[in-house]
Coordinates of C-alpha atoms and ligand atoms in Angstrom, one line a residue:
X1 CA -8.7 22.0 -4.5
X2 CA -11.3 20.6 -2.2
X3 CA -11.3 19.5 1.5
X4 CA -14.9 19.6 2.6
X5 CA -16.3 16.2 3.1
X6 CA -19.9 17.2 1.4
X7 CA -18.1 17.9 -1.8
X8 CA -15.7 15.1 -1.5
X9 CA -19.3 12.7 -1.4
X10 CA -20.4 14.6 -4.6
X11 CA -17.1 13.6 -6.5
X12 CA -16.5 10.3 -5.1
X13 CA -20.2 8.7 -4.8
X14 CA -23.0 11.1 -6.0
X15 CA -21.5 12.3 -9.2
X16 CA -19.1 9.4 -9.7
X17 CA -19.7 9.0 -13.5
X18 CA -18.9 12.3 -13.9
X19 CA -15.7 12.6 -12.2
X20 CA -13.4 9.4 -13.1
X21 CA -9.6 9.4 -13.3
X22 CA -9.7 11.1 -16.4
X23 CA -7.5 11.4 -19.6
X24 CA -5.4 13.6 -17.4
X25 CA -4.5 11.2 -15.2
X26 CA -4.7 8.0 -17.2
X27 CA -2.3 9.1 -20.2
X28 CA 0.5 9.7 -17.7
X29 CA 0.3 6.3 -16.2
X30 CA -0.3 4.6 -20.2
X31 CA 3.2 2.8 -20.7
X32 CA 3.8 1.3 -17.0
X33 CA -0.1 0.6 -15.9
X34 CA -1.9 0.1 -19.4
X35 CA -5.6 -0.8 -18.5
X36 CA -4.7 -1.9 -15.6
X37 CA -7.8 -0.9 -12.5
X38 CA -5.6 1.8 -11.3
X39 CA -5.3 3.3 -14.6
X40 CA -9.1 2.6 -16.2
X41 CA -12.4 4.2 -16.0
X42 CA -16.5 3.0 -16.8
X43 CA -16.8 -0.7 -17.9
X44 CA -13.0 -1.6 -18.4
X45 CA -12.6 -0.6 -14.3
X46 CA -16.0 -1.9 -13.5
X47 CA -14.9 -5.1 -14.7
X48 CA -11.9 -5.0 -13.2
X49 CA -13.0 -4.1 -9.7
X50 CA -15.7 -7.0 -9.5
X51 CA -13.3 -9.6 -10.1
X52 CA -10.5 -8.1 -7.6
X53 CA -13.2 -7.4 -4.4
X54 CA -14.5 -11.0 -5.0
X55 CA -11.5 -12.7 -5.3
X56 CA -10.0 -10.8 -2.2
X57 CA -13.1 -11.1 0.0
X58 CA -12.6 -14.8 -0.4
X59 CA -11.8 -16.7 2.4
X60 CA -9.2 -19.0 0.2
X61 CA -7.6 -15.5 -0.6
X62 CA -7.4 -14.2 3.0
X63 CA -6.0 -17.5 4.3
X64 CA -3.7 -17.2 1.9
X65 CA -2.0 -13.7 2.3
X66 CA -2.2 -14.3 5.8
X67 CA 0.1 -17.3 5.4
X68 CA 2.4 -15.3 3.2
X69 CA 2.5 -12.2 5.8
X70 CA 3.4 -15.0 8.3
X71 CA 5.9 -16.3 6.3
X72 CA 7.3 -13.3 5.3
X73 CA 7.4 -11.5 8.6
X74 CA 8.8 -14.5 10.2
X75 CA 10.9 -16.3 7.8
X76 CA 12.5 -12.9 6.4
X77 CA 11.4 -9.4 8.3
X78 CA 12.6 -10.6 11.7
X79 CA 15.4 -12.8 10.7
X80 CA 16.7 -9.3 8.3
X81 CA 15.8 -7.4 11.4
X82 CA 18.0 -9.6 13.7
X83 CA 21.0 -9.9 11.7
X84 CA 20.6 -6.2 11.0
X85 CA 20.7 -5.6 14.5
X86 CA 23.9 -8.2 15.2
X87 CA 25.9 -6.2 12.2
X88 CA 25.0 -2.7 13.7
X89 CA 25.9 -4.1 17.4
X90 CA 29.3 -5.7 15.6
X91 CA 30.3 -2.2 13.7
X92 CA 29.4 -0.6 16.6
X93 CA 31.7 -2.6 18.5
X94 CA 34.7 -2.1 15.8
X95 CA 34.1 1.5 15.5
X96 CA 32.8 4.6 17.2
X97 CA 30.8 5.5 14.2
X98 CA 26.9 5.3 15.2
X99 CA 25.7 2.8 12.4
X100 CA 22.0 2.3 12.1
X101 CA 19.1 0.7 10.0
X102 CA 17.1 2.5 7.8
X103 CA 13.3 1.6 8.6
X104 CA 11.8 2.9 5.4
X105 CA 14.0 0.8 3.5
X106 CA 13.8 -2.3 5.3
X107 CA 9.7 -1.9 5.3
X108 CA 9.4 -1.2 1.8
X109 CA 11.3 -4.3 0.8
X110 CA 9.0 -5.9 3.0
X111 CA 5.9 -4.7 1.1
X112 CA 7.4 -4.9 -2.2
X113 CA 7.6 -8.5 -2.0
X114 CA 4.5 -9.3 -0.1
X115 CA 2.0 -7.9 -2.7
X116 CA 4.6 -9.4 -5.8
X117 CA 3.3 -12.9 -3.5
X118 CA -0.2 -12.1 -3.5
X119 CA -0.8 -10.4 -7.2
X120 CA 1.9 -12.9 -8.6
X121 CA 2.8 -15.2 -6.6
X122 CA 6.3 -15.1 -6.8
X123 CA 8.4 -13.2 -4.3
X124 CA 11.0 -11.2 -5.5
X125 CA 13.7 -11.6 -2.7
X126 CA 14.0 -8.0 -1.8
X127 CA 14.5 -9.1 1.4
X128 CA 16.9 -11.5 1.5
X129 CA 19.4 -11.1 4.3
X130 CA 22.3 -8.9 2.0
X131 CA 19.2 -6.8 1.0
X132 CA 19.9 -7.0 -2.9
X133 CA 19.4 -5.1 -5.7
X134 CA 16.4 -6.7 -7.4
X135 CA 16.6 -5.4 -11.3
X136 CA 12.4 -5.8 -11.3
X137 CA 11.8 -3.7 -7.8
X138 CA 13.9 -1.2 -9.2
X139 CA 12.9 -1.1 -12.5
X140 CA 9.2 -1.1 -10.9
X141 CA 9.9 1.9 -9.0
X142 CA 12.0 4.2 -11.8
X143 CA 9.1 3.2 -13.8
X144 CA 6.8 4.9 -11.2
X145 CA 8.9 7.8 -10.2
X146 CA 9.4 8.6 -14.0
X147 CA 5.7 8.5 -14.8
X148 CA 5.0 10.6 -11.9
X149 CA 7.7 13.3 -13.3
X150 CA 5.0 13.6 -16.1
X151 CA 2.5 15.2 -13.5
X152 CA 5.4 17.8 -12.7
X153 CA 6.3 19.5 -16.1
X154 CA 3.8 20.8 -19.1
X155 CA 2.7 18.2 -20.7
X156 CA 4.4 19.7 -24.0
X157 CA 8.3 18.8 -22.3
X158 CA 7.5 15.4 -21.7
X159 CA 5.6 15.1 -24.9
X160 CA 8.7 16.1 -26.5
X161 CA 11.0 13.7 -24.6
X162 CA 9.1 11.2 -25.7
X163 CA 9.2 12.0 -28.9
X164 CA 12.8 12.0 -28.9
X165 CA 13.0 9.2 -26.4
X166 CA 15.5 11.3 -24.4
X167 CA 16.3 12.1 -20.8
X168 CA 13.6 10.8 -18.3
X169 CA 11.3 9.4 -21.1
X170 CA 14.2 7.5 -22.6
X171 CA 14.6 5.9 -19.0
X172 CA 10.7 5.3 -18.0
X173 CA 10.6 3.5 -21.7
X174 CA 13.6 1.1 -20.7
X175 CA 12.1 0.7 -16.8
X176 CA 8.7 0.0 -18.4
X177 CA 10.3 -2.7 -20.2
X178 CA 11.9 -4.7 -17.5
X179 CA 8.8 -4.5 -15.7
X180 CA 7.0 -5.8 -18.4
X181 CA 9.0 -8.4 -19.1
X182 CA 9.3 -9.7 -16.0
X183 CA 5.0 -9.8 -16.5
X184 CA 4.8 -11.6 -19.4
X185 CA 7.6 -13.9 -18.3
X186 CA 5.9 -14.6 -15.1
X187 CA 2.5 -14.9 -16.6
X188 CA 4.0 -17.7 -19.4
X189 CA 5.3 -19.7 -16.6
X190 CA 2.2 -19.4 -13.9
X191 CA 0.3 -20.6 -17.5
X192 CA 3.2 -23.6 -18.3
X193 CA 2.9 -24.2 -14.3
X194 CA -0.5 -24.7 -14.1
X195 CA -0.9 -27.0 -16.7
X196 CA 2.1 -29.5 -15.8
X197 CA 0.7 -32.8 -14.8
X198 CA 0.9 -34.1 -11.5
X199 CA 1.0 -30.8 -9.5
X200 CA 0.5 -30.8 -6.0
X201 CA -0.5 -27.4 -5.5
X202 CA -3.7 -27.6 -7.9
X203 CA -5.3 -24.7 -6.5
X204 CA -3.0 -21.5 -6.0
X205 CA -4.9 -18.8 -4.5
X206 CA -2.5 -15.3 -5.9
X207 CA -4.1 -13.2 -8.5
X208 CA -2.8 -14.4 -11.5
X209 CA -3.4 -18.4 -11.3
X210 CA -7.1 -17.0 -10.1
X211 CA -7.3 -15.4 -13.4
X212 CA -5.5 -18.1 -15.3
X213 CA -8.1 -20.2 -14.3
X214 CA -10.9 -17.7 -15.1
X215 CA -9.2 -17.4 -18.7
X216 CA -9.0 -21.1 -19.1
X217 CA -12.8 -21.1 -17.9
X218 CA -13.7 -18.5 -20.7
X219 CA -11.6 -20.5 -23.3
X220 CA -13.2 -23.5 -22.7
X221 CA -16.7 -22.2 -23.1
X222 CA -16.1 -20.9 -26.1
X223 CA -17.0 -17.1 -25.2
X224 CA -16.1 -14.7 -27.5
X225 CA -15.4 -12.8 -24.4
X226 CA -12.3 -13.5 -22.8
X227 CA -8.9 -12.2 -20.6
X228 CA -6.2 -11.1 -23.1
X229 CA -2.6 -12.2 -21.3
X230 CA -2.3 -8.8 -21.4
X231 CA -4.8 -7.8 -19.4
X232 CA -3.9 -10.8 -16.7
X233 CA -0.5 -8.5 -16.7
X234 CA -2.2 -4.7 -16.5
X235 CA -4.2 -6.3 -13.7
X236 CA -1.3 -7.4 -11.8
X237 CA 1.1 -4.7 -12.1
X238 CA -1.7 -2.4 -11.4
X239 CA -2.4 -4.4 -8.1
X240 CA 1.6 -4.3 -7.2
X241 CA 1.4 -0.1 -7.5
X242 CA -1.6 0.6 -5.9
X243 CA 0.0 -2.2 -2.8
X244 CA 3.5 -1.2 -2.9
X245 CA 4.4 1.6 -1.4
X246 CA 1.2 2.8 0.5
X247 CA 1.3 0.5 3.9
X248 CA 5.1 0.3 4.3
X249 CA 5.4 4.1 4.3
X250 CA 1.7 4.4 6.9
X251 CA 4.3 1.9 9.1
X252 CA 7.3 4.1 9.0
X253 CA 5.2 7.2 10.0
X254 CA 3.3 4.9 12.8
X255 CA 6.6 3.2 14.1
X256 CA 8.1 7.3 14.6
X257 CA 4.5 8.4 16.2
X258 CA 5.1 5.4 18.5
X259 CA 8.2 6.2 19.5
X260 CA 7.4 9.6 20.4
X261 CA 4.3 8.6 22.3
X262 CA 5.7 6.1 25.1
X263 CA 2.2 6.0 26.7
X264 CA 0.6 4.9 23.4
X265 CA 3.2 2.3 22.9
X266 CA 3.1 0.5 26.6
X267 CA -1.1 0.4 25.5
X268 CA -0.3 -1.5 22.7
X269 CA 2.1 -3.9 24.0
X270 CA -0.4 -4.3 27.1
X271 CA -3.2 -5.4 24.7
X272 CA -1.0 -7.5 22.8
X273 CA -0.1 -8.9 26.2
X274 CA -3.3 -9.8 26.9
X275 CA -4.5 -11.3 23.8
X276 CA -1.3 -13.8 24.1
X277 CA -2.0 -14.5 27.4
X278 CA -5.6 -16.4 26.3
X279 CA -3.7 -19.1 24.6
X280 CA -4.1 -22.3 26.0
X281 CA -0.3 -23.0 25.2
X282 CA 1.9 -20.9 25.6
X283 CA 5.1 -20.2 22.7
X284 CA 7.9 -18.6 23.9
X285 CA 8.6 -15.0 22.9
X286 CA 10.6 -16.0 19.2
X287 CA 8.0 -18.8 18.7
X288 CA 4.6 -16.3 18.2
X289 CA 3.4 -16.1 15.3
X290 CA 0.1 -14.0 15.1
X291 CA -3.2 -15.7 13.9
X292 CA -6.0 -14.1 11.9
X293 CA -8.4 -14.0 15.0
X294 CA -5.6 -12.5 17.3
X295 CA -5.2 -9.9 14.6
X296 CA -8.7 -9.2 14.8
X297 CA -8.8 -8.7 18.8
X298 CA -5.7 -5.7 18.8
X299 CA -8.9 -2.6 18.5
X300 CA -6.4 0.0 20.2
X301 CA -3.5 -1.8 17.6
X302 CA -6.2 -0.8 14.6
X303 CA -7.2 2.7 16.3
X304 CA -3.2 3.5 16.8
X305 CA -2.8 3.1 12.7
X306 CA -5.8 4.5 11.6
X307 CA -4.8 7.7 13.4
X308 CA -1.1 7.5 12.0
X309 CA -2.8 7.8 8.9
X310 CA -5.0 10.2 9.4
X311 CA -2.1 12.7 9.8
X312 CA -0.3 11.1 7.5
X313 CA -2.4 9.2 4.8
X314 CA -0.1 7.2 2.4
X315 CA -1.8 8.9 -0.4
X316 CA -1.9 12.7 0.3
X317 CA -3.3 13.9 -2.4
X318 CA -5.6 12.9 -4.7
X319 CA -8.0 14.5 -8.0
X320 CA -10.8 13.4 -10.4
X321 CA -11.3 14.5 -13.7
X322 CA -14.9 16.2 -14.6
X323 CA -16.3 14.6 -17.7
X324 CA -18.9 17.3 -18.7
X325 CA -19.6 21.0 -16.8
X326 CA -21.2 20.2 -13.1
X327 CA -22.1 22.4 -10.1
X328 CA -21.1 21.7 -7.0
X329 CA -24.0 21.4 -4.1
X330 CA -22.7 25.0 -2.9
X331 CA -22.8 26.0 -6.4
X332 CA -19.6 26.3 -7.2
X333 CA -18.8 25.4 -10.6
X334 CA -16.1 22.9 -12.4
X335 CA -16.4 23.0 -15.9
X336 CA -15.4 20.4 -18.2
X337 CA -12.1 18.7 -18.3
X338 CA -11.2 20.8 -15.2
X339 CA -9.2 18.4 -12.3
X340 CA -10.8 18.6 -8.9
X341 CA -8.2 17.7 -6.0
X342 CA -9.0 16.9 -2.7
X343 CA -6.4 17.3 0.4
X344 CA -6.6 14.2 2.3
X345 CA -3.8 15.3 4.3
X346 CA -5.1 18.9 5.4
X347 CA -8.3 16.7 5.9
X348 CA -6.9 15.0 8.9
X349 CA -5.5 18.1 10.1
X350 CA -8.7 19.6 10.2
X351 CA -10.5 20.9 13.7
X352 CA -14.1 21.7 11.9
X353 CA -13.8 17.8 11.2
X354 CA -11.6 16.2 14.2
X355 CA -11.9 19.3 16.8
X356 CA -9.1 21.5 18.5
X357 CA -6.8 18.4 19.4
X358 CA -6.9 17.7 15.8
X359 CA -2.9 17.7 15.8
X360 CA -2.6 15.3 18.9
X361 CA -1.7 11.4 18.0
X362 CA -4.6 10.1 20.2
X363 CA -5.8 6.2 19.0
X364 CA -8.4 7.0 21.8
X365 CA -10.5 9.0 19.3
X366 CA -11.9 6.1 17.5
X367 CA -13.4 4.5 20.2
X368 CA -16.8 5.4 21.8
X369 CA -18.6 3.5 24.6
X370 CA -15.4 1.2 24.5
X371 CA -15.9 0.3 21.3
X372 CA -14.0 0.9 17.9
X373 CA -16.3 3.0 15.7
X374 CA -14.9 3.7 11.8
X375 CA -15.1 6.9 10.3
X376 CA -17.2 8.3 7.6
X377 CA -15.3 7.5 4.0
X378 CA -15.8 11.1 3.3
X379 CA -14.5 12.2 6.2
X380 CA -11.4 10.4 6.3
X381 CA -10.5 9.5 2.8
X382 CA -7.3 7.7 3.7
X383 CA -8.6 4.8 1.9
X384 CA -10.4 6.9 -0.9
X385 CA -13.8 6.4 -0.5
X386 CA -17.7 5.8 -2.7
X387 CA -17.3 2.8 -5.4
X388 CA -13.1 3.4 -5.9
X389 CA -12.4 2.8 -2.4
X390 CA -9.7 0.9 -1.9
X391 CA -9.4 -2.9 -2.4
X392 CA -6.3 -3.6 -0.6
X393 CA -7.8 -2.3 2.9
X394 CA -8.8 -5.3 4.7
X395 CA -5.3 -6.9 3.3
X396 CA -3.5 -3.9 4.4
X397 CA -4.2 -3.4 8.0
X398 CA -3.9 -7.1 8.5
X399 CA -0.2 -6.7 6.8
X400 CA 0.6 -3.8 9.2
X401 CA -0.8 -5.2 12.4
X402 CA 1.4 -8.7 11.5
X403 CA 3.8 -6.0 11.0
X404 CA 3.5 -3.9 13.9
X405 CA 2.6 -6.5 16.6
X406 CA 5.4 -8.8 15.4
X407 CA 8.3 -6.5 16.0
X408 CA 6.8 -4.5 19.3
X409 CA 6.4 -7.4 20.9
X410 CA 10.1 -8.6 20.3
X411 CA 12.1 -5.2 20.3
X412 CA 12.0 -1.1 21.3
X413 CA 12.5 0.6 18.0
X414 CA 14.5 3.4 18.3
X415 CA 14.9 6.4 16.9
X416 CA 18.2 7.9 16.7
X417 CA 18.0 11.8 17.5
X418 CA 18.9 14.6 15.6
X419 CA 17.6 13.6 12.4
X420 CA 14.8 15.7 10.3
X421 CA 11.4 13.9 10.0
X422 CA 10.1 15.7 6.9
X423 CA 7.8 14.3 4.7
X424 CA 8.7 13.9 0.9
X425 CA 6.8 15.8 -1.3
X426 CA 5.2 13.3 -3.9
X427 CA 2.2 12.1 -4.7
X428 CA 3.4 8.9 -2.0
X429 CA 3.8 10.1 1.7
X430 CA 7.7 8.5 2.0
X431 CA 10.1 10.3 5.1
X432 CA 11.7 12.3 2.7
X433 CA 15.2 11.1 4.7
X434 CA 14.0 7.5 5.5
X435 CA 14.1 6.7 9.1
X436 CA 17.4 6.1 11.4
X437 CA 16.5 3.2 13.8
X438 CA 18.5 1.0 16.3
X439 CA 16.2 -1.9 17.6
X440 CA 16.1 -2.9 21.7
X441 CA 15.4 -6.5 22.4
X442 CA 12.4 -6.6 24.7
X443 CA 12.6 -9.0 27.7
X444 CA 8.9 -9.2 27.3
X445 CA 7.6 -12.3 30.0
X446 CA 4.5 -14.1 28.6
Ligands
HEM1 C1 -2.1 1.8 4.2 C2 -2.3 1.2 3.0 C3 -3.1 1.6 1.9 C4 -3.7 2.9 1.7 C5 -3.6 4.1 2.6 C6 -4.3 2.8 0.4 C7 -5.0 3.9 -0.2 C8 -5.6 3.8 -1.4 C9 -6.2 4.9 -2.1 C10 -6.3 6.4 -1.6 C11 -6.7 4.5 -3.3 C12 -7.4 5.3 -4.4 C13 -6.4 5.8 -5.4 C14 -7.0 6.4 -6.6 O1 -8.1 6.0 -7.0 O2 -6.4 7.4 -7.1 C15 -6.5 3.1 -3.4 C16 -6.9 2.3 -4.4 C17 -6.5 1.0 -4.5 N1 -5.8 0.2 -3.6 FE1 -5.1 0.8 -1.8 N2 -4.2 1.6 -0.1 C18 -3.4 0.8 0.7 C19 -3.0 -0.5 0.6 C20 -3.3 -1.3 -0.5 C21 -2.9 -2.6 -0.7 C22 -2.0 -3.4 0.3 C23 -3.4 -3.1 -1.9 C24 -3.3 -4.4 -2.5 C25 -3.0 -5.5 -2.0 C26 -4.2 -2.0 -2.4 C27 -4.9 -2.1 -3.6 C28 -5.6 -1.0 -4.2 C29 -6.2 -1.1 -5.5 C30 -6.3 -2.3 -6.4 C31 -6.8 0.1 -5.7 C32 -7.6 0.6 -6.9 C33 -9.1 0.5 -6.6 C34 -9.9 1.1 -7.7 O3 -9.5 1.9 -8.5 O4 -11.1 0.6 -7.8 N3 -4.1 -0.9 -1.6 N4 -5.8 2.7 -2.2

């Protein structure tokens, strides 16, 4: 187990070849991701990454989720949010017991169907206002939690169990199959969809129409060398795990730091201030909705998450595989099949990398000169780093800055005291006991 930014480089950029995900890693993810790009290595991965950073570094792709964000903050997060807050001010009324909203909850609804919109696009309803049970997000994530179970046990018990389709192997083959069903199901339809005459929206910009329309492309040429349908569905569901989870839980953890850090909050709110106030018209408070170039301008906003996450990254813990023997640059060696993890959250914790205030929440760290400066990849592998880093970064700190500026700006979240703020131990950084919130309306004057 690793946490030294030189060998982190070696693994992640230098000897990349040598240290992929690994049979390890990939044979435990088989039945939910297939080939998906989270789950593949060399030229099935390589393929698979070219397609996803062009299509997402295109500007038709980042209008587009930032039109869905909008949407879906506006047109469900804060409408949720508000009639969350009338019911707890109504029970509240009613009774003396303290009833409150559970943050984690409500955000990872939020993110659930935001990446279903931009890997599918179709959005799933998780956050309709009665919250619902959506069979697909919960097949999605007993489907996840199950194949994670595989990392915890010998790879003999859950060998077994699937052998005997019993107990938690019996349950991730059923939760596989409602999540792949809902695929192929989507996938037939997008197809039927695209090809109905007289459609106004000729262009859709999610994922899957993109690689429809590469597939009919291929077809048409005659190729021998063409997308499978089920590798237009590996690629998708692969794109809704890796998207999931990961910026709804760096939200919770930011919205908690925020609230403990009243100094860093009134910093925020003064930027955002600021940046509304060079409109030339002015919306009132329920009327903003943030635009891309806005979004851009919040710095100390940016700063404020990227130091959430760097005590605590969404993905704490990650390993590669080693293909054949290697030596590491300080000669330690890792022979072959061996995993190598590295800590990404004792990274962030580290003083020989951050200095002695290393366990202070201070966005001020990432600016120099009064300007934002990023961090080295392999010293804050958050994001992963070398040729794997992560796709979804650009998407995701738009998503939590829509996020995060949107509800600031309209309410105080507040934490309700005497809970415990652990984190889960899994291989996602969840609260292990979600977060209790009650939400303040802001009389915020533009
Ligand atoms: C705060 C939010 C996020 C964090 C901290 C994060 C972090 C990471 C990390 C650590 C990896 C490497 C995982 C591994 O290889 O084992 C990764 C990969 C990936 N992420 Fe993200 N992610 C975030 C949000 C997103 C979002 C919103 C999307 C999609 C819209 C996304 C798409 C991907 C994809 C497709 C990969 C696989 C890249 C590859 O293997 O080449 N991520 N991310």
């Amino acid at each position: 187990m690793i946490a030294d930014p030189i060998k982190i480089e070696y693994i992640l950029k230098t000897k990349f070849k040598n240290f992929p995900k690994g049979v390890y890693y990939r044979e435990r993810f088989r039945e939910l991701l297939g080939d998906g790009i989270f789950n593949a290595d060399d030229d099935e991965w390589k393929e698979q990454r070219r397609i996803a950073t062009s299509e997402m570094h295109t500007s038709r792709f980042v209008k587009y989720s930032l039109r869905t964000m909008q949407s879906l903050v506006h047109d469900k997060l804060l409408k949720a949010w508000s009639f969350l807050t009338f019911l707890v001010i109504e029970k509240q009324v009613n009774s003396s017991r303290n009833h409150t909203i559970d943050l984690q909850e409500l955000l990872l609804r939020f993110t659930f169907d935001n990446v279903c919109v931009a890997a599918f696009g179709v959005d799933p309803g998780c956050l309709a206002l009665d919250l619902p049970d959506i069979p697909f997000a919960k097949a999605f994530e007993d489907a996840t939690e199950y194949s994670l179970f595989r990392f915890l046990v010998p790879a003999f018990i859950w060998k077994t169990m699937r052998l005997f389709n019993v107990s938690k192997e019996n349950k991730l083959k059923n939760a596989v199959t409602i999540v792949h069903e809902f695929a192929e199901t989507t996938v037939k339809n997008r197809k039927a969809d695209l090809n109905k005459p007289g459609k106004l929206d000729r262009d859709p910009c999610d994922l899957l129409s993109r690689l429809i329309k590469m597939q009919e492309n291929q077809l048409s040429k005659n190729t021998t060398k063409f997308f499978t349908d089920k590798f237009l569905k590996d690629f998708c569901i692969s794109f809704i795990l890796a998207g999931r989870d990961t910026s709804s839980v760096a939200l919770v953890w930011f919205f908690w730091l925020v609230h403990e850090h009243p100094n860093i909050e009134a910093k925020i709110l003064q930027e955002i201030s600021a940046i509304l106030s060079q409109r030339e018209t002015k919306d009132g408070l329920n009327d903003v909705v943030f635009q891309a170039e806005e979004l851009d301008k919040m710095v100390y906003l940016q700063a404020a998450l990227s130091e959430s996450l760097r005590l605590y990254p969404s993905v704490p813990i990650d390993f590669k595989q080693a293909k054949e023997d290697d030596v590491f640059p300080d000669g330690m060696k890792i022979p072959k099949g061996h995993r190598v993890l590295y800590h990404v959250y004792a990274m962030g914790r580290l003083k020989s990398i951050w200095g002695e205030d290393s366990s202070e929440f201070k966005p001020e760290r990432w600016f120099k000169d009064g300007e934002f400066v990023s961090e080295n990849q392999f010293r804050y592998v958050v994001f992963n780093a070398g040729p794997r880093l992560c796709v979804g970064k650009k998407f995701a700190y738009t998503q939590m800055k829509m996020v995060a500026a949107s509800i600031l700006l309209r309410y105080k979240v507040k934490v309700v005291e005497g809970q415990v703020i652990t984190p889960k131990v899994t291989t996602t950084l969840y609260m292990k006991h979600g977060l209790s919130v009650t939400f303040e309306p802001r009389q915020l004057v533009l």
